[in-house]
Coordinates of C-alpha atoms in Angstrom, one line a residue:
X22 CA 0.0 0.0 0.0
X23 CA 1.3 3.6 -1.1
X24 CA 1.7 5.7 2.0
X25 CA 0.3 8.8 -0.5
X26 CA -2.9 6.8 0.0
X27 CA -5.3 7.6 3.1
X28 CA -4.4 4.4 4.1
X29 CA -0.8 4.5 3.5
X30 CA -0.8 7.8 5.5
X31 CA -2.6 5.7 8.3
X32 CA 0.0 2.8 8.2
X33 CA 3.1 5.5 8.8
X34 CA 0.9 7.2 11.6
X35 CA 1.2 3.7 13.2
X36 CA 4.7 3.3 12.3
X37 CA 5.8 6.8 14.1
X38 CA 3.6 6.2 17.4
X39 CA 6.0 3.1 17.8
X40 CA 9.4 5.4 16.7
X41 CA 8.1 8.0 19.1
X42 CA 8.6 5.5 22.0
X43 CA 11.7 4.1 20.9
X44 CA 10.0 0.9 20.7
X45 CA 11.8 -1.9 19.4
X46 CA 10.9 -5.8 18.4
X47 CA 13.0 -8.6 20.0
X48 CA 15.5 -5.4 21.2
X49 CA 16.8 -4.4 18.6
X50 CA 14.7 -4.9 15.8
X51 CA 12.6 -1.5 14.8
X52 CA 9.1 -2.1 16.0
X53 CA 8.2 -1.7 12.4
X54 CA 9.8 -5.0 11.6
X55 CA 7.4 -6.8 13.6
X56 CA 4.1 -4.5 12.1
X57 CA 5.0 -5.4 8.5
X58 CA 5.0 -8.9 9.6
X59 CA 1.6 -8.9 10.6
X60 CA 0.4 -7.2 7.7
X61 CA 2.2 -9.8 5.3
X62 CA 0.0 -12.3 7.7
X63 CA -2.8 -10.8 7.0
X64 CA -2.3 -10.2 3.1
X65 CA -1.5 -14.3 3.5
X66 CA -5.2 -15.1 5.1
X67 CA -7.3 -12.0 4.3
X68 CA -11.0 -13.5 3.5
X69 CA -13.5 -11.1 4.0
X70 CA -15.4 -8.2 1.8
X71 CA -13.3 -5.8 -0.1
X72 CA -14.6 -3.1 1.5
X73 CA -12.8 -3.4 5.4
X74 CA -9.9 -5.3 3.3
X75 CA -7.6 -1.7 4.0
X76 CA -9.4 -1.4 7.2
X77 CA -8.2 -4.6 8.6
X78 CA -4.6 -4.3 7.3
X79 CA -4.4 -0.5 8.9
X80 CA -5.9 -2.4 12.3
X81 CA -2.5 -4.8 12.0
X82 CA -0.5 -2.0 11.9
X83 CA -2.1 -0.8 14.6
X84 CA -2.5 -3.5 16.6
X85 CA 0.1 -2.3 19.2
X86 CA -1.0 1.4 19.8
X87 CA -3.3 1.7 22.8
X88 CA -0.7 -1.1 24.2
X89 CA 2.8 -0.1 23.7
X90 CA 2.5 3.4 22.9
X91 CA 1.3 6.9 24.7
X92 CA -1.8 6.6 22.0
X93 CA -5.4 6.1 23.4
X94 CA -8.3 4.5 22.0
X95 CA -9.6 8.5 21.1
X96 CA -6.3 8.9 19.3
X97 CA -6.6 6.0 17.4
X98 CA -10.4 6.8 16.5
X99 CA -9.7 10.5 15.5
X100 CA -7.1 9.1 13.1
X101 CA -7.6 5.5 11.9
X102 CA -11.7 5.9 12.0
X103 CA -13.8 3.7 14.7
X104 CA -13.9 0.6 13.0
X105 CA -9.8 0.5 13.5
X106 CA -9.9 2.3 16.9
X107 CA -12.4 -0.6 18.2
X108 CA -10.3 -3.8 16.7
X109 CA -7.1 -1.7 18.3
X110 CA -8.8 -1.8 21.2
X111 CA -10.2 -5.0 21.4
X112 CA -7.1 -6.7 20.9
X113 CA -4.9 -4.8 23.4
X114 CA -4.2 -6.5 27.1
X115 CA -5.9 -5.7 29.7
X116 CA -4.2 -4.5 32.9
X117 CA -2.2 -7.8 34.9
X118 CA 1.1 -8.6 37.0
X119 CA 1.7 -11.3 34.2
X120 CA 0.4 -12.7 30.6
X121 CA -2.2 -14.8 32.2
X122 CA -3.8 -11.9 33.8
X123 CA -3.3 -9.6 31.2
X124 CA -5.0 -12.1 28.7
X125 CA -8.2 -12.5 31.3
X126 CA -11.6 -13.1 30.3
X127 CA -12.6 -9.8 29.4
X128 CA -9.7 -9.2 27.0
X129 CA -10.7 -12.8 25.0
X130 CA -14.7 -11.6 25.5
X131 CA -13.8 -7.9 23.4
X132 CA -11.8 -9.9 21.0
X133 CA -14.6 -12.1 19.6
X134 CA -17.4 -9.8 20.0
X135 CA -15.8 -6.6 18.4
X136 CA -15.8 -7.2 14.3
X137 CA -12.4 -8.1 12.7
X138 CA -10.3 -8.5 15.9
X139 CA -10.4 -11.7 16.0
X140 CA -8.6 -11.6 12.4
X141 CA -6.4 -9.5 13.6
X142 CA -4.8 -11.0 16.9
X143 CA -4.6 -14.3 14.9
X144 CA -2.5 -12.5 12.4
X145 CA -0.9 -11.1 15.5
X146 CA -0.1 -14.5 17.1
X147 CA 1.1 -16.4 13.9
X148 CA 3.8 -13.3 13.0
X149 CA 5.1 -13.5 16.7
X150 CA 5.3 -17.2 16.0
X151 CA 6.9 -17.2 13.0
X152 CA 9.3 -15.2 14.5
X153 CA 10.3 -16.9 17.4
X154 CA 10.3 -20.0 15.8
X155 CA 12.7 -18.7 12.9
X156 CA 14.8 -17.4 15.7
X157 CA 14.8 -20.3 18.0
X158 CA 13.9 -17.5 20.8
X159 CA 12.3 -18.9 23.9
X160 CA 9.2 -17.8 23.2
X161 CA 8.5 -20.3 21.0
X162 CA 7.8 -22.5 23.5
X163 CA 5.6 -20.2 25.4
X164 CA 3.6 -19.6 22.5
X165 CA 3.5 -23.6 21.9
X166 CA 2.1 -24.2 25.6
X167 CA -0.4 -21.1 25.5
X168 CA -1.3 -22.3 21.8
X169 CA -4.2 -25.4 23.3
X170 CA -5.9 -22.7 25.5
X171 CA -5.3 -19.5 23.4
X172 CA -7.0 -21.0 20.3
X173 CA -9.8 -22.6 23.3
X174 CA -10.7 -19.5 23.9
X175 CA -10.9 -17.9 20.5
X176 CA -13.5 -20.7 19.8
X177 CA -16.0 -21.8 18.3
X178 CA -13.9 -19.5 15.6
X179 CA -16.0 -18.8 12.6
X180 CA -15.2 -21.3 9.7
X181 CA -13.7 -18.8 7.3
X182 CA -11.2 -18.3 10.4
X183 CA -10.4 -22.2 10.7
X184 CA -7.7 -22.0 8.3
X185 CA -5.8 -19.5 10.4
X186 CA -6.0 -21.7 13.6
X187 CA -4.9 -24.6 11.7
X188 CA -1.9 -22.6 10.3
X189 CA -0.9 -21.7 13.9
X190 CA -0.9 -25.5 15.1
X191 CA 0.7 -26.3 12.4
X192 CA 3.3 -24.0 13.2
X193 CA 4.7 -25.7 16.1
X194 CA 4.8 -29.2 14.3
X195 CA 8.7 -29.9 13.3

């Protein structure tokens, strides 16, 4: 996507809240690595109606905002548009001394019942896999023991979803 697009403008907002913060992926990657990684994910699986396709890639971009940056939900609303703010939202933690409270039952609940954010943290989830696994980081094996319960909780996922789920299983068979 052209960032002389609305769109494209959108995507390098995102991209400048995370240089703003000097937010970095893996410590020393620029965070930016890890966005366009998400957004290949989701160019990889994107299924839905043309019309929130550039919606749902400016959401992965954005998936980190409200999160890991000093932007709010009313930043991301004024800027991306409410559709975006909400999936942003959705997908962000919730307060929590550790991942397990942080990923609580409200924060799976706003996930599946807000519109594309379930697309979204799956795209998300498979990226940070990818990653670790191409890295041989640690995480991968924290993503492999959260994977039974994470995808639990994301269930019953919707069928055009499925495929996604799979891929992310599949992910931590070799």
């Amino acid at each position: 996507m052209s960032i002389d697009t609305i769109e494209g403008g959108k995507i390098k907002w995102c991209i400048e809240q995370h240089v703003k913060t000097n937010h970095y992926y893996d410590t020393y990657l620029p965070y930016e690595f890890h966005l366009r990684m998400v957004a290949q994910v989701c160019k990889q699986f994107i299924a839905v109606p043309e019309r929130q396709w550039s919606e749902l890639e400016v959401a992965c971009w954005g998936h980190d905002l409200i999160e890991d940056t000093r932007v709010s939900y009313n930043d991301c609303k004024e800027v991306l548009g409410e559709y975006v703010a909400d999936i942003i939202y959705a997908v962000s933690n919730e307060k929590g001394k550790n991942r397990k409270e942080r990923a609580n039952e409200k924060y799976y609940f706003g996930i599946l019942a807000t519109e594309g954010a379930l697309f979204v943290k799956l795209c998300d989830r498979i990226s940070n896999v990818q990653y670790s696994k191409m890295t041989k980081s640690k995480m991968f094996e924290m993503y492999k023991k959260e994977n039974p319960e994470f995808l639990f909780r994301l269930s019953p996922m919707p069928s055009n979803y499925e495929v996604m789920g799979k891929y992310l299983s599949n992910l931590f068979n070799d």
